[in-house]
């Protein structure tokens, strides 16, 4: 098989949706979402967390999973920042492992959020004519005054300047 043993792994958390309120315990839960490229199946498990009162383990057995619209999830639906509605639970993908990032960058024609050239082009287009606003926003967000922004500060600065990016970009 072409994609045998190729698995995209993401850290995820539950998020609230309209009509579905989560408890504080649910909001603190962490999950690992795996997408198996060989057969387009997914599995979700929860690593054990000491003294949380919730026993970790399998949350979803490996299987094909359908979106609300009835089509199966595909690899392109999985990226950092994506929200996956799986059996009435909404999972936000918050991080990926190094293999997953590398795979997406190597296959950037399939994963446009991992295409460096496309991301830079998008930022240039959205930032055109906002030079002074971006400069001021970057200075404001540089909390420690070192001249560099961490990823969270950068995302906040871009958002404050009116530039939309997702977490993967």
PDB file of N, CA, C and O in Angstrom, residues 4 8 38 43 82 84 88 91 94-96 102 118 134 144-145 153 162:
ATOM      1  N   UNK A   4       1.014   3.034   3.644  1.00  0.00           N
ATOM      2  CA  UNK A   4       1.046   2.134   4.793  1.00  0.00           C
ATOM      3  C   UNK A   4       1.929   2.712   5.891  1.00  0.00           C
ATOM      4  O   UNK A   4       2.996   3.237   5.631  1.00  0.00           O
ATOM      5  N   UNK A   8      -1.080  10.736  10.500  1.00  0.00           N
ATOM      6  CA  UNK A   8      -1.039  12.133  10.906  1.00  0.00           C
ATOM      7  C   UNK A   8      -1.566  12.202  12.333  1.00  0.00           C
ATOM      8  O   UNK A   8      -2.670  11.730  12.607  1.00  0.00           O
ATOM      9  N   UNK A  38      -3.371   5.251   5.080  1.00  0.00           N
ATOM     10  CA  UNK A  38      -3.499   4.025   4.292  1.00  0.00           C
ATOM     11  C   UNK A  38      -4.947   3.714   3.941  1.00  0.00           C
ATOM     12  O   UNK A  38      -5.247   3.285   2.823  1.00  0.00           O
ATOM     13  N   UNK A  43      -8.738   7.530  14.608  1.00  0.00           N
ATOM     14  CA  UNK A  43      -8.961   7.058  15.967  1.00  0.00           C
ATOM     15  C   UNK A  43      -8.646   8.223  16.899  1.00  0.00           C
ATOM     16  O   UNK A  43      -7.900   9.138  16.549  1.00  0.00           O
ATOM     17  N   UNK A  82      -8.057  23.290  12.722  1.00  0.00           N
ATOM     18  CA  UNK A  82      -9.312  22.733  12.212  1.00  0.00           C
ATOM     19  C   UNK A  82     -10.213  22.323  13.373  1.00  0.00           C
ATOM     20  O   UNK A  82      -9.748  21.978  14.461  1.00  0.00           O
ATOM     21  N   UNK A  84     -13.160  19.575  14.092  1.00  0.00           N
ATOM     22  CA  UNK A  84     -13.774  18.362  13.574  1.00  0.00           C
ATOM     23  C   UNK A  84     -14.966  17.998  14.443  1.00  0.00           C
ATOM     24  O   UNK A  84     -14.820  17.812  15.652  1.00  0.00           O
ATOM     25  N   UNK A  88     -21.168  14.287  17.428  1.00  0.00           N
ATOM     26  CA  UNK A  88     -21.728  15.352  18.271  1.00  0.00           C
ATOM     27  C   UNK A  88     -20.721  15.956  19.251  1.00  0.00           C
ATOM     28  O   UNK A  88     -21.109  16.646  20.188  1.00  0.00           O
ATOM     29  N   UNK A  91     -13.990  18.719  18.201  1.00  0.00           N
ATOM     30  CA  UNK A  91     -12.579  18.672  18.569  1.00  0.00           C
ATOM     31  C   UNK A  91     -11.829  19.760  17.812  1.00  0.00           C
ATOM     32  O   UNK A  91     -11.963  19.873  16.591  1.00  0.00           O
ATOM     33  N   UNK A  94      -5.121  21.340  17.936  1.00  0.00           N
ATOM     34  CA  UNK A  94      -4.310  22.445  18.453  1.00  0.00           C
ATOM     35  C   UNK A  94      -2.814  22.301  18.176  1.00  0.00           C
ATOM     36  O   UNK A  94      -2.084  23.291  18.263  1.00  0.00           O
ATOM     37  N   UNK A  95      -2.347  21.116  17.842  1.00  0.00           N
ATOM     38  CA  UNK A  95      -0.924  20.906  17.603  1.00  0.00           C
ATOM     39  C   UNK A  95      -0.761  19.628  16.793  1.00  0.00           C
ATOM     40  O   UNK A  95      -1.644  18.773  16.794  1.00  0.00           O
ATOM     41  N   UNK A  96       0.361  19.512  16.090  1.00  0.00           N
ATOM     42  CA  UNK A  96       0.668  18.294  15.344  1.00  0.00           C
ATOM     43  C   UNK A  96       2.070  17.851  15.722  1.00  0.00           C
ATOM     44  O   UNK A  96       2.879  18.653  16.195  1.00  0.00           O
ATOM     45  N   UNK A 102       6.055  17.722   8.855  1.00  0.00           N
ATOM     46  CA  UNK A 102       6.947  17.409   7.740  1.00  0.00           C
ATOM     47  C   UNK A 102       6.202  16.822   6.561  1.00  0.00           C
ATOM     48  O   UNK A 102       6.451  17.190   5.406  1.00  0.00           O
ATOM     49  N   UNK A 118       2.751  30.012  -0.533  1.00  0.00           N
ATOM     50  CA  UNK A 118       1.362  30.483  -0.521  1.00  0.00           C
ATOM     51  C   UNK A 118       1.056  31.309   0.716  1.00  0.00           C
ATOM     52  O   UNK A 118       0.350  32.319   0.644  1.00  0.00           O
ATOM     53  N   UNK A 134       1.123  47.523  11.085  1.00  0.00           N
ATOM     54  CA  UNK A 134       1.798  46.277  11.457  1.00  0.00           C
ATOM     55  C   UNK A 134       2.987  46.556  12.372  1.00  0.00           C
ATOM     56  O   UNK A 134       3.178  45.877  13.377  1.00  0.00           O
ATOM     57  N   UNK A 144       8.281  41.339  25.964  1.00  0.00           N
ATOM     58  CA  UNK A 144       9.559  41.388  26.668  1.00  0.00           C
ATOM     59  C   UNK A 144      10.579  42.319  26.005  1.00  0.00           C
ATOM     60  O   UNK A 144      11.704  42.448  26.482  1.00  0.00           O
ATOM     61  N   UNK A 145      10.206  42.967  24.904  1.00  0.00           N
ATOM     62  CA  UNK A 145      11.067  43.952  24.257  1.00  0.00           C
ATOM     63  C   UNK A 145      12.305  43.389  23.591  1.00  0.00           C
ATOM     64  O   UNK A 145      13.264  44.116  23.339  1.00  0.00           O
ATOM     65  N   UNK A 153       2.134  35.573  20.147  1.00  0.00           N
ATOM     66  CA  UNK A 153       2.199  37.028  19.997  1.00  0.00           C
ATOM     67  C   UNK A 153       2.065  37.426  18.533  1.00  0.00           C
ATOM     68  O   UNK A 153       1.378  38.403  18.204  1.00  0.00           O
ATOM     69  N   UNK A 162      -5.642  43.174  11.416  1.00  0.00           N
ATOM     70  CA  UNK A 162      -6.664  42.819  10.431  1.00  0.00           C
ATOM     71  C   UNK A 162      -6.222  41.768   9.420  1.00  0.00           C
ATOM     72  O   UNK A 162      -6.784  41.660   8.344  1.00  0.00           O
TER      73      UNK A 162
END
